[in-house]
mmCIF file of C-alpha atoms in Angstrom:
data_model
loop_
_atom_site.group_PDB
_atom_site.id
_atom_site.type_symbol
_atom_site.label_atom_id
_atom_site.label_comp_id
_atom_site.label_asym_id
_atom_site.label_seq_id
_atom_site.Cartn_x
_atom_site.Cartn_y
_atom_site.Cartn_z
ATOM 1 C CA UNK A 1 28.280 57.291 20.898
ATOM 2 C CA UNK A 2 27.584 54.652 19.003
ATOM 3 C CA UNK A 3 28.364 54.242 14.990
ATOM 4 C CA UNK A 4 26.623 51.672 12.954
ATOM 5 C CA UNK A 5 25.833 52.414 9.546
ATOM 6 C CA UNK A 6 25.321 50.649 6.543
ATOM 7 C CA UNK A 7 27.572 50.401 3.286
ATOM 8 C CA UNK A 8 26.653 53.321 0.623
ATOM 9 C CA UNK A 9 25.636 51.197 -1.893
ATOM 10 C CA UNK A 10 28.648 51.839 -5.043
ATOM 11 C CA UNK A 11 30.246 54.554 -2.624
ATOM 12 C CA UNK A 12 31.167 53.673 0.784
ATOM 13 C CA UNK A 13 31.880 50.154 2.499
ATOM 14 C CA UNK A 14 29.897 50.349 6.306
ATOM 15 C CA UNK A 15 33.725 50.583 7.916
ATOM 16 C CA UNK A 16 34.195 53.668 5.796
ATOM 17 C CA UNK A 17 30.751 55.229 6.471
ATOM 18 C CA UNK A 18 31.331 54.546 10.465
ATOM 19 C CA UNK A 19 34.612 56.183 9.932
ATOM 20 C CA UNK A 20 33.154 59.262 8.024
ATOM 21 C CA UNK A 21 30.629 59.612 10.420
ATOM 22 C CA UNK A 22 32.686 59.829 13.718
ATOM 23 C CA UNK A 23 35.212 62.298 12.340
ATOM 24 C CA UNK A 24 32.546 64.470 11.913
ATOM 25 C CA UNK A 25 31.401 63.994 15.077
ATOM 26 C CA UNK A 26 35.070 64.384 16.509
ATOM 27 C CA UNK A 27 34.734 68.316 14.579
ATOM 28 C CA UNK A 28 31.804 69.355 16.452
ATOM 29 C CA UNK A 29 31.841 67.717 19.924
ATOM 30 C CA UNK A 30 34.008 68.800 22.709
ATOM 31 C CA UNK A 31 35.529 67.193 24.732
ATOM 32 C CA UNK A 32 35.813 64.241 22.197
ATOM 33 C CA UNK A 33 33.064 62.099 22.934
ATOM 34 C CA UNK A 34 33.331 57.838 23.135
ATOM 35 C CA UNK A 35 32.973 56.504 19.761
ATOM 36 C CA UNK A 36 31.934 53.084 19.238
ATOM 37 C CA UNK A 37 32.191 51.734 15.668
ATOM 38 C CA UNK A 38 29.758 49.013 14.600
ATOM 39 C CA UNK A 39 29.808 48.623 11.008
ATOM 40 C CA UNK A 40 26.649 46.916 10.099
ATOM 41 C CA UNK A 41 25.099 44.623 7.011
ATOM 42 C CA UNK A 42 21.324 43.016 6.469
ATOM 43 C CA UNK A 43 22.169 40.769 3.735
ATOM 44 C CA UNK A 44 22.801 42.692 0.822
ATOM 45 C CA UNK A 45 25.940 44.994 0.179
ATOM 46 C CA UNK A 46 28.899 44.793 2.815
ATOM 47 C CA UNK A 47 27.297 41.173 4.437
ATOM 48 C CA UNK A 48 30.926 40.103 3.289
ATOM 49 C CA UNK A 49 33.017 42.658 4.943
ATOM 50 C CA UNK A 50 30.988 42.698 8.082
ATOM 51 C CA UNK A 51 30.811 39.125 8.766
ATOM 52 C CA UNK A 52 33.968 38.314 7.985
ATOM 53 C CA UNK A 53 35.324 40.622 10.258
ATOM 54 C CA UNK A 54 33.108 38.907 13.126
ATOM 55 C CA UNK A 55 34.035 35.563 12.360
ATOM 56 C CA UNK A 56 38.048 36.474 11.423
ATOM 57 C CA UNK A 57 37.280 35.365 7.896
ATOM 58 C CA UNK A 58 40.212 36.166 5.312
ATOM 59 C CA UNK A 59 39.259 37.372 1.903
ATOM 60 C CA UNK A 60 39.902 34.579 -0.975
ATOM 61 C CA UNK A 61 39.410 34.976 -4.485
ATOM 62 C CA UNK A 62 37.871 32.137 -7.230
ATOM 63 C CA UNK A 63 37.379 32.406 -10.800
ATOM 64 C CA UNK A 64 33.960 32.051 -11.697
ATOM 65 C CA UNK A 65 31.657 32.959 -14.289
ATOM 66 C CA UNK A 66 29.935 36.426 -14.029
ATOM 67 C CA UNK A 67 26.152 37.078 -14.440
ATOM 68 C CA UNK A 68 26.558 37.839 -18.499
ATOM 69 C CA UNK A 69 28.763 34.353 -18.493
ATOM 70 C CA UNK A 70 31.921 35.926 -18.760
ATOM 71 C CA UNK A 71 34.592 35.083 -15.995
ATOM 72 C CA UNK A 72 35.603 37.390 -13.437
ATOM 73 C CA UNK A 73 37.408 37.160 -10.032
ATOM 74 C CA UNK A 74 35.511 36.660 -7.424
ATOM 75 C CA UNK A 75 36.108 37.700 -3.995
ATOM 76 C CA UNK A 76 34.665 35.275 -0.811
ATOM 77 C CA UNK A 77 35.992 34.939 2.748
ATOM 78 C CA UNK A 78 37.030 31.870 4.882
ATOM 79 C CA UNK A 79 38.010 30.908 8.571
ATOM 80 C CA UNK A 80 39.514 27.599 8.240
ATOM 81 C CA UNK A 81 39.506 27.222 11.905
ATOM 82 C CA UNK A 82 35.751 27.468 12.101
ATOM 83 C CA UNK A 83 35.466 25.585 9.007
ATOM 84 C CA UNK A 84 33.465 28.605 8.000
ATOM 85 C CA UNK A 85 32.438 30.814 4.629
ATOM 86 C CA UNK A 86 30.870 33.633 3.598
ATOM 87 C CA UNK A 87 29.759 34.637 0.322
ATOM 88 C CA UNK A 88 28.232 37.378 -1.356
ATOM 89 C CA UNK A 89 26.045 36.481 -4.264
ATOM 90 C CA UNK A 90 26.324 40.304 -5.805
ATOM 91 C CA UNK A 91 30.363 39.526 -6.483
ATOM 92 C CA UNK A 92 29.769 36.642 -8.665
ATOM 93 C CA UNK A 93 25.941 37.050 -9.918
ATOM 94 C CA UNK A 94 24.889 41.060 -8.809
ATOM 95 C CA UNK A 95 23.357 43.537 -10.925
ATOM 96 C CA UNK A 96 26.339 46.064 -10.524
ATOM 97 C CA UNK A 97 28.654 43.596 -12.971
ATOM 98 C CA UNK A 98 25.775 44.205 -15.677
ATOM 99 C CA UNK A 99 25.809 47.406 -17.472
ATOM 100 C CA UNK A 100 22.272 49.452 -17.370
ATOM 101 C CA UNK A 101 22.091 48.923 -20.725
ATOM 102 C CA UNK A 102 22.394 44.926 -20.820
ATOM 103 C CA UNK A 103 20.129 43.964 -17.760
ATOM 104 C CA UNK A 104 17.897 41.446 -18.534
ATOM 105 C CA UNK A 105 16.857 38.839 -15.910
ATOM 106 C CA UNK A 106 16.547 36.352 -18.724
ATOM 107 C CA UNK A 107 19.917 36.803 -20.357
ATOM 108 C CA UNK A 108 21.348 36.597 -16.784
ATOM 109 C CA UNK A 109 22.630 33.401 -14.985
ATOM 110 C CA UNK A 110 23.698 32.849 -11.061
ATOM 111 C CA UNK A 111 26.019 30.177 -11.846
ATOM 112 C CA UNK A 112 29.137 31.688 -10.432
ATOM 113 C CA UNK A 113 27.495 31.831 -7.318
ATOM 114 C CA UNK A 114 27.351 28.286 -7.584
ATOM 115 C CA UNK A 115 30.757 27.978 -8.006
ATOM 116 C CA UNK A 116 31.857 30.027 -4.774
ATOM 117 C CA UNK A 117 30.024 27.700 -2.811
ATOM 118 C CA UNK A 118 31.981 25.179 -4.609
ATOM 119 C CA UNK A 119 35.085 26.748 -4.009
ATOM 120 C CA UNK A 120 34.099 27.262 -0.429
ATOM 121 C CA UNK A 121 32.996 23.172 -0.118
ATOM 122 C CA UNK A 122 36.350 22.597 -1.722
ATOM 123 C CA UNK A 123 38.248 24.625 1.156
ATOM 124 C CA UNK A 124 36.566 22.531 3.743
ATOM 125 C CA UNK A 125 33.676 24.470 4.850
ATOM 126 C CA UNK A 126 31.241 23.070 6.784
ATOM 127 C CA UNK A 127 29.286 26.653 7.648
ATOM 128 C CA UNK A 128 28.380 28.533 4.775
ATOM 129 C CA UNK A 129 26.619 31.934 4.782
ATOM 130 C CA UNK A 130 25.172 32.899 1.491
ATOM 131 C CA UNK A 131 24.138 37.099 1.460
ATOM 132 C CA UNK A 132 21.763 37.221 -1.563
ATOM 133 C CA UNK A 133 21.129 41.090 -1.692
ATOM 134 C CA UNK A 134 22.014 43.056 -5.243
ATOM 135 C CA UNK A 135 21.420 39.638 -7.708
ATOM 136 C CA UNK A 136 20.577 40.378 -11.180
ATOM 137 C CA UNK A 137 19.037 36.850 -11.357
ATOM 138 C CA UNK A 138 15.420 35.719 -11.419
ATOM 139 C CA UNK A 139 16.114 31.951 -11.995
ATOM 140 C CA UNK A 140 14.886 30.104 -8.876
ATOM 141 C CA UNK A 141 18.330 29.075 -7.457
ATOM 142 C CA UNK A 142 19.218 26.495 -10.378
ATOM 143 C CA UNK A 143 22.188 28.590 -11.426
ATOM 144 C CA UNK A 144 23.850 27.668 -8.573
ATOM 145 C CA UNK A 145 22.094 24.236 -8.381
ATOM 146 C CA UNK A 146 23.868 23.474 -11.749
ATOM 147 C CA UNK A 147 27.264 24.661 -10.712
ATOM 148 C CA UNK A 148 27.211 22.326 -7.600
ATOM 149 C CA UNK A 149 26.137 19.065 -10.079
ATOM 150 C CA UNK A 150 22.484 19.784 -10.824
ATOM 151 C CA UNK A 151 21.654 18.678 -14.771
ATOM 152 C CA UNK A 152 18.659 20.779 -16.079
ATOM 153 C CA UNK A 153 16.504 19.236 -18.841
ATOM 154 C CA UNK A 154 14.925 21.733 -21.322
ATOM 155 C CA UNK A 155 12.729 20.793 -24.456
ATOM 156 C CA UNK A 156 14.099 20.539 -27.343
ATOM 157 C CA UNK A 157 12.672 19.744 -30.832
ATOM 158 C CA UNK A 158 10.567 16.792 -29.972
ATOM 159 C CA UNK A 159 12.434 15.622 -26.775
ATOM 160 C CA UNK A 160 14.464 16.779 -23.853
ATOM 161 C CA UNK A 161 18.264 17.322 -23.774
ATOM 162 C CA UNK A 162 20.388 18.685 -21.153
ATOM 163 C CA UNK A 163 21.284 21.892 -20.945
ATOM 164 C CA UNK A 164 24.907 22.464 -21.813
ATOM 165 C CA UNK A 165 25.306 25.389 -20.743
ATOM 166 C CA UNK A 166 24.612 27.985 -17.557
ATOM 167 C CA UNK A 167 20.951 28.514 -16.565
ATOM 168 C CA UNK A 168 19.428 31.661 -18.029
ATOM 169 C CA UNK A 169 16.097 33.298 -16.703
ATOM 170 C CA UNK A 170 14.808 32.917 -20.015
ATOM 171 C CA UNK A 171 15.289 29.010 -20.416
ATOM 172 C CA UNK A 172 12.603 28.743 -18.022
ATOM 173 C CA UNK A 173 9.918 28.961 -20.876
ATOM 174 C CA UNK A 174 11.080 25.368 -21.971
ATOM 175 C CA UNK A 175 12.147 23.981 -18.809
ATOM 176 C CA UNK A 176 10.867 20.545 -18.797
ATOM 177 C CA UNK A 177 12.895 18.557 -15.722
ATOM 178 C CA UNK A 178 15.329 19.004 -12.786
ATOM 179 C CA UNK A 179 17.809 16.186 -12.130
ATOM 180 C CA UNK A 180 19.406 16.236 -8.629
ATOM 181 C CA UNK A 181 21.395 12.719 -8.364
ATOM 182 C CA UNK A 182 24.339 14.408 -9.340
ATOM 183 C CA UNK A 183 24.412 17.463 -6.641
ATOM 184 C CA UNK A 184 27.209 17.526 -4.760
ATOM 185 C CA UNK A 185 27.636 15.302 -2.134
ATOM 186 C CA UNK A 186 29.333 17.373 0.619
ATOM 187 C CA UNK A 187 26.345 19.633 0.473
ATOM 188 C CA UNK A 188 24.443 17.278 2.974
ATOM 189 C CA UNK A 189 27.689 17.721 5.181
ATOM 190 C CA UNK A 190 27.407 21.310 5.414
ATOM 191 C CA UNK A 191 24.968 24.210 7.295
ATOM 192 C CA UNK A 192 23.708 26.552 4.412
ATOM 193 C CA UNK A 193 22.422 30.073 5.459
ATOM 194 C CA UNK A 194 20.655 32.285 2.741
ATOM 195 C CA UNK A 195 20.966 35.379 4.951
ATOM 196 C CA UNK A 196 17.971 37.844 2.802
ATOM 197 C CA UNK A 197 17.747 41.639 2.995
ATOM 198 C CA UNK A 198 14.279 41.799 2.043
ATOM 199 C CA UNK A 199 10.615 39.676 3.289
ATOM 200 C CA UNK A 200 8.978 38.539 0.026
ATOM 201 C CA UNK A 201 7.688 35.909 -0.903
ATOM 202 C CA UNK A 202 8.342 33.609 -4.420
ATOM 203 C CA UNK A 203 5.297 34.197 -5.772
ATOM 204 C CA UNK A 204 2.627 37.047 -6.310
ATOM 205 C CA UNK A 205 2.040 40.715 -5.922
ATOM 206 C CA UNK A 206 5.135 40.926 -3.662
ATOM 207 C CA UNK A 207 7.031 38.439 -5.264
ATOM 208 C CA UNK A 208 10.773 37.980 -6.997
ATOM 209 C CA UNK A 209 9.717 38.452 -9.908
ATOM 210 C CA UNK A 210 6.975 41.114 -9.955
ATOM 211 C CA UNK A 211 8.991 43.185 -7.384
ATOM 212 C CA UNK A 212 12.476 42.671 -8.275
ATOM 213 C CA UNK A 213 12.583 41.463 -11.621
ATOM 214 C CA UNK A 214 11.488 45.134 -13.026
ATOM 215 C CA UNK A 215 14.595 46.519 -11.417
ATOM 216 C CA UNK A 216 16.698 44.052 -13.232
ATOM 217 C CA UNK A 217 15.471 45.228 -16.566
ATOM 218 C CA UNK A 218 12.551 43.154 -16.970
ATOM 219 C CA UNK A 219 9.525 43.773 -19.202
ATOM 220 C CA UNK A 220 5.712 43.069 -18.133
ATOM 221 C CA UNK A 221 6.017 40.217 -20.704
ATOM 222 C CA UNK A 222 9.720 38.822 -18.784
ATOM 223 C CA UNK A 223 7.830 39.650 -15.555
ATOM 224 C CA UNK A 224 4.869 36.922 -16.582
ATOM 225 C CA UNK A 225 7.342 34.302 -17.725
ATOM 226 C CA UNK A 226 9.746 34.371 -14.495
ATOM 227 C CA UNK A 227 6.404 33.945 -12.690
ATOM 228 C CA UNK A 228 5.437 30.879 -14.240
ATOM 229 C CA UNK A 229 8.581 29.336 -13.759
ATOM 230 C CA UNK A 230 9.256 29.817 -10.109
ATOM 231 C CA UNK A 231 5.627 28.832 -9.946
ATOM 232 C CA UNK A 232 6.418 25.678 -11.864
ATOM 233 C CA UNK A 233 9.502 25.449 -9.310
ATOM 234 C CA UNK A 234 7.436 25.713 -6.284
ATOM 235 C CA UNK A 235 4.769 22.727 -7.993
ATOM 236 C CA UNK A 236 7.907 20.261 -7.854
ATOM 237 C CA UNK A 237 8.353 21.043 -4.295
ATOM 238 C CA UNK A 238 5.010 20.216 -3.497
ATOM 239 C CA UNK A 239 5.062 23.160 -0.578
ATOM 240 C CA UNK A 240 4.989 26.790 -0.498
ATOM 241 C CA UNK A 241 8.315 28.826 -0.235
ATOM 242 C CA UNK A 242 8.249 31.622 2.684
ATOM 243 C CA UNK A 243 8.909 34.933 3.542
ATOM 244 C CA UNK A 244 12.418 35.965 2.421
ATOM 245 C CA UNK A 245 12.260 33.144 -0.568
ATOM 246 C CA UNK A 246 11.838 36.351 -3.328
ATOM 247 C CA UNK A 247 14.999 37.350 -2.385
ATOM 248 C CA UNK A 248 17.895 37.113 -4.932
ATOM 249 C CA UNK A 249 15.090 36.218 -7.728
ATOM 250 C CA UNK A 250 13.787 33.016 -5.509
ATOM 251 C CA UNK A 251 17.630 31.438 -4.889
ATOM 252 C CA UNK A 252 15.616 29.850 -1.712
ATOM 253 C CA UNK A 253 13.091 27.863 -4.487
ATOM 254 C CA UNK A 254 15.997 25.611 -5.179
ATOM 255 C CA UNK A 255 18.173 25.786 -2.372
ATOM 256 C CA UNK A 256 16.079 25.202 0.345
ATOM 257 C CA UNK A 257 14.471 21.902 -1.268
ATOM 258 C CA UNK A 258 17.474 20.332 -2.951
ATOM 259 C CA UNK A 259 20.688 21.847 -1.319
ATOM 260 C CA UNK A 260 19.414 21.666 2.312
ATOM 261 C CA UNK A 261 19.745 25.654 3.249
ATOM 262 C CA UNK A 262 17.866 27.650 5.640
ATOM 263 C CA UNK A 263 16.683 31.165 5.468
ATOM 264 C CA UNK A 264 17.786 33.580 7.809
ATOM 265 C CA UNK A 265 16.805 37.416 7.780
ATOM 266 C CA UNK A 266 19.823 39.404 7.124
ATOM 267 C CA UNK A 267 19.434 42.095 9.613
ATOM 268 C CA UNK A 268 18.661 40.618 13.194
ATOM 269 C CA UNK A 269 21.373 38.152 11.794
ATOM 270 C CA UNK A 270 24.263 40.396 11.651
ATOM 271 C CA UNK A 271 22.445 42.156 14.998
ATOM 272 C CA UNK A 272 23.156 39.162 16.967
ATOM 273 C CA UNK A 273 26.338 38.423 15.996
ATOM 274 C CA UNK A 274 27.881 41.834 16.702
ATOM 275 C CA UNK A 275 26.062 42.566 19.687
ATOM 276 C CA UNK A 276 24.000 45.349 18.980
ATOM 277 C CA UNK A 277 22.025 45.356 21.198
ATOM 278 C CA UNK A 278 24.562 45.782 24.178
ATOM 279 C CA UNK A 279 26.041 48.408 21.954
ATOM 280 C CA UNK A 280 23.135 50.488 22.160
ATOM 281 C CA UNK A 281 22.804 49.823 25.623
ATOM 282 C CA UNK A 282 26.104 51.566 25.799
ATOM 283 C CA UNK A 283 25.783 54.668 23.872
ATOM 284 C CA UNK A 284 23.595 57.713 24.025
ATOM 285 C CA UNK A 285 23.498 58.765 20.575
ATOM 286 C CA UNK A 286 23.362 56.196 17.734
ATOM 287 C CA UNK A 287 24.432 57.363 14.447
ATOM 288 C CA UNK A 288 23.339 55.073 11.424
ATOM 289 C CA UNK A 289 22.468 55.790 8.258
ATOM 290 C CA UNK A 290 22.672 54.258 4.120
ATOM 291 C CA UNK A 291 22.797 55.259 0.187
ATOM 292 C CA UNK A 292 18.758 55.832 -0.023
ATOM 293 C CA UNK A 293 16.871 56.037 2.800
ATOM 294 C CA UNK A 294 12.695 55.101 1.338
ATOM 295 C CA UNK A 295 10.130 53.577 3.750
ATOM 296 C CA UNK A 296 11.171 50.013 2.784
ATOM 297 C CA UNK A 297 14.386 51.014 4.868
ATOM 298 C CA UNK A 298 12.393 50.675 8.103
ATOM 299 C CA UNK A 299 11.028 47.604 6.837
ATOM 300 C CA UNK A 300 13.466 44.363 8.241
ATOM 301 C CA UNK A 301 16.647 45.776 7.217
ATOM 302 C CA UNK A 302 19.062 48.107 9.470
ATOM 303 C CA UNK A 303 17.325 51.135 9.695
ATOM 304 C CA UNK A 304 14.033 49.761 10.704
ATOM 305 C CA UNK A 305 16.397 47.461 13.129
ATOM 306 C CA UNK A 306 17.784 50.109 14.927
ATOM 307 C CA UNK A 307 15.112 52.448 15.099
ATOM 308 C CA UNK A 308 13.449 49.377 17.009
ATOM 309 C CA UNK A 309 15.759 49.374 19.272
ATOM 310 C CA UNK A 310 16.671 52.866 19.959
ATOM 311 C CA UNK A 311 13.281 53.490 20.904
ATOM 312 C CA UNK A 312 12.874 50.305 22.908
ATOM 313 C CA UNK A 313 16.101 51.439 25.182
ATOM 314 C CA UNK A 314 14.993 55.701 24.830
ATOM 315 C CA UNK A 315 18.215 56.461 23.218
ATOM 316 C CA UNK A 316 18.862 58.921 20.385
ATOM 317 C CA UNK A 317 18.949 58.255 17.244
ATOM 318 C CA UNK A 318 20.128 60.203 13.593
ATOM 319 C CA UNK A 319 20.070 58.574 10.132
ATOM 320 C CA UNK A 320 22.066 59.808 7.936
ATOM 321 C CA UNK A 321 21.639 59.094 3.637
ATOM 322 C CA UNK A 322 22.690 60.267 0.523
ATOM 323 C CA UNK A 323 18.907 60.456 -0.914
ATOM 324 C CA UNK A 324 15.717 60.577 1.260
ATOM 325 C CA UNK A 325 11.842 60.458 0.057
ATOM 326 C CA UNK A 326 9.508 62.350 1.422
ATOM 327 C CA UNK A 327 7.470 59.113 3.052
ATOM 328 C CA UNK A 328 11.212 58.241 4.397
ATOM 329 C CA UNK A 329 11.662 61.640 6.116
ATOM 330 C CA UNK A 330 7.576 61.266 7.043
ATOM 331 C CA UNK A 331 8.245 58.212 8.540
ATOM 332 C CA UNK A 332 11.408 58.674 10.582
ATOM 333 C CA UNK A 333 9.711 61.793 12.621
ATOM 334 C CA UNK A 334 6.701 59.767 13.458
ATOM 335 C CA UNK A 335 9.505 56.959 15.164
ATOM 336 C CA UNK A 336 11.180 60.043 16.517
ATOM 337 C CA UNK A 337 14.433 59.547 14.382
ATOM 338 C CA UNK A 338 16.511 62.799 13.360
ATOM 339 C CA UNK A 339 17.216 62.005 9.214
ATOM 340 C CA UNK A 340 19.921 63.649 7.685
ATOM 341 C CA UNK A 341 20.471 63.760 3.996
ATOM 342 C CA UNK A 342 23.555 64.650 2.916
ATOM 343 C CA UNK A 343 23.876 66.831 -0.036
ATOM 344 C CA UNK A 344 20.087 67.602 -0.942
ATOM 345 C CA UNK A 345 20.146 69.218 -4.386
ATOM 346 C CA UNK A 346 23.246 67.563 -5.369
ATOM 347 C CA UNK A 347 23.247 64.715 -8.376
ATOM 348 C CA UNK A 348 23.180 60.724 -7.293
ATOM 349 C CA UNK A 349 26.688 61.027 -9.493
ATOM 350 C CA UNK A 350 28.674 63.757 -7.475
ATOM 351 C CA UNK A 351 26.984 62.836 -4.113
ATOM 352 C CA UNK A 352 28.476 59.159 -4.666
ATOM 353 C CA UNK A 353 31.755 60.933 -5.808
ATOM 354 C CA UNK A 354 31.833 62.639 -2.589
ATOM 355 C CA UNK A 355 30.113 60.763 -0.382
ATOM 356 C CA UNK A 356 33.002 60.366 2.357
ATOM 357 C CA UNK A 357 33.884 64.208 2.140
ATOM 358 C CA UNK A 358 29.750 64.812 2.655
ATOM 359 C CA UNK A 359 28.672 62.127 5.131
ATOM 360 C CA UNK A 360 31.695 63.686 7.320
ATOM 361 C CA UNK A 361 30.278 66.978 7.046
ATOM 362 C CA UNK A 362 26.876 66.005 7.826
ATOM 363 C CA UNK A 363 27.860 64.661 11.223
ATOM 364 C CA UNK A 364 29.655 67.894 11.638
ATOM 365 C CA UNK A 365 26.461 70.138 10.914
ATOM 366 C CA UNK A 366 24.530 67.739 12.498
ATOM 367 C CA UNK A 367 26.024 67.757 16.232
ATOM 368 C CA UNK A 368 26.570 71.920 15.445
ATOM 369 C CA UNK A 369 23.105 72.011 15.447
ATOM 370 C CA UNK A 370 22.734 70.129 18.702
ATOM 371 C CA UNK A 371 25.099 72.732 20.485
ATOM 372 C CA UNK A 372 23.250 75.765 19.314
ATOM 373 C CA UNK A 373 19.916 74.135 20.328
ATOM 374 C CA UNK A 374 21.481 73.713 23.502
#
């Protein structure tokens, strides 16, 4: 059998899930079946934990300055053997650090991010993967962009001054110039992965700021301005951004241009590197499962992954999640998937309390159910 969930978004890391989920298994199946664990990430929450694992990254910490512009202690990972980082943009610039009550993509700024790939640069890292998943940010990348050197020119009166202080989503409305001379040098030393949980593009219907920037608070009116300026972002380019550049409120608009980085989808990422697909070669049963299972999950993140692949090599597969939609549930019986919620009826709040206690009794129920079926 073969565990490989995803984190529980604000309840469970993956490791803790995959644990959950094979003691329950261990309570219902005699004698005690194989259990492989295979924690698993696509970009967003747990990227950190799960790569470094993989890579035998050890957890750092930096001081940096939080998505309100308050400091905080962030944590990052590094293998100084492989010269290698990893960094999660949600522990220096995510929405979680923002109360509901304050999000606002234009009162928000990604420069701590900026500064973990500073600290990482200053460690000696010449590989750097960036997870962008859970941002509060809609500003284009030049957060992080100013951090590493970047000086951003906004109007001012009749003329143009520097800004003197972090990037806000908002100070794209008088936004007048970008100057790059001063970037860091050592980023043109260095191999900079923007590993995205999600396919959008910048711009448009489906973009980072008319999908994402409503779920960081925005209003219609915000939602109009952040357009325009990762439009204007994308003009100075001179070329369109691609799929995955939404992500993270368009980081790739300014990283991908000025600091050199590549885009890499999050899932089939973290796929390759653990070996996932020899691990369900392996099993028989597949367990996965996350927080909120909706039909985006099957999508290019872990769900949709594994269901790909289960099918592909005719193995079974059960997805277990603390909330399911009806188009989820719809969806995973037409792909033949078993989906498991775990506490239906219960509030987000106590299911999150609980979720351990319930995702192990799931599993339980769940393989119970298999016996008496026969």
């Amino acid at each position: 059998m073969l565990v490989a969930p995803n984190a529980f978004k604000g309840s469970l890391t993956a490791g803790d899930a995959a644990r959950a989920l094979a003691r329950g298994a261990r309570k219902s199946i005699r004698p005690f079946p194989q259990i492989r664990l295979c924690p698993l990430a696509d970009g967003g929450d747990d990227t950190l934990e799960v790569l470094s694992r993989v890579f035998g990254a050890r957890p750092r910490r930096a001081r940096v300055t939080g998505p309100l512009g308050r400091p905080l202690q962030a944590l990052w990972a590094y293998a100084p053997r492989r010269r290698l980082a990893v960094i999660e943009m949600a522990r220096a610039s995510g929405l979680a650090l923002v109360p509901p009550s304050s999000r606002n993509p234009e009162k928000t700024t990604a420069f701590g991010t900026g500064e973990l790939l500073r600290a990482a640069l200053d460690a000696g890292a010449r590989t750097v993967y960036l997870a962008l998943g859970g941002s509060a940010t809609v500003d284009g990348g030049l957060g992080i962009l100013q951090a590493l050197g970047a000086t951003i020119f906004v109007r001012a009166g009749n003329g143009l001054a520097p800004l003197s202080r972090p990037f806000l989503g908002g100070d794209f409305s008088r936004l007048a110039s970008l100057d790059v001379e001063g970037l860091d040098p050592r980023l043109k030393k260095i191999r900079l992965f923007l590993l995205t949980d999600v396919r959008n593009p910048l711009l448009g219907a489906g973009g980072a700021a008319r999908v994402f920037g409503p779920q960081k608070g925005a209003t219609p009116a915000q939602v109009h301005r952040l357009e325009k300026g990762l439009a204007l972002l994308e003009r100075w380019t001179g070329k369109g951004a691609g799929p995955g550049s939404g992500a993270a409120g368009g980081v790739a608009a300014g990283l991908v241009p000025w600091a050199g980085a590549r885009v890499l989808p999050g899932a089939p990422f973290v796929f390759d590197v653990v070996d996932l697909e020899r691990n369900v070669r392996w099993a028989d049963v597949v367990l996965t499962g996350e927080g909120r299972l909706d039909e985006t999950s099957f999508g290019g993140k872990t769900v949709g992954g594994l269901v790909t692949l289960c099918r592909r090599e005719k193995k079974i597969l059960a997805i277990f999640a603390g909330s399911v939609t009806p188009g989820a549930r719809r969806r995973g019986d037409r792909l033949g998937a078993a989906v498991v919620p775990l506490a239906p009826g219960l509030s987000t709040r106590r299911a999150m309390a609980r979720a351990g206690v319930l995702l192990e009794s799931a599993a339980a129920n769940y393989f119970m159910g298999r016996v008496r079926r026969g």
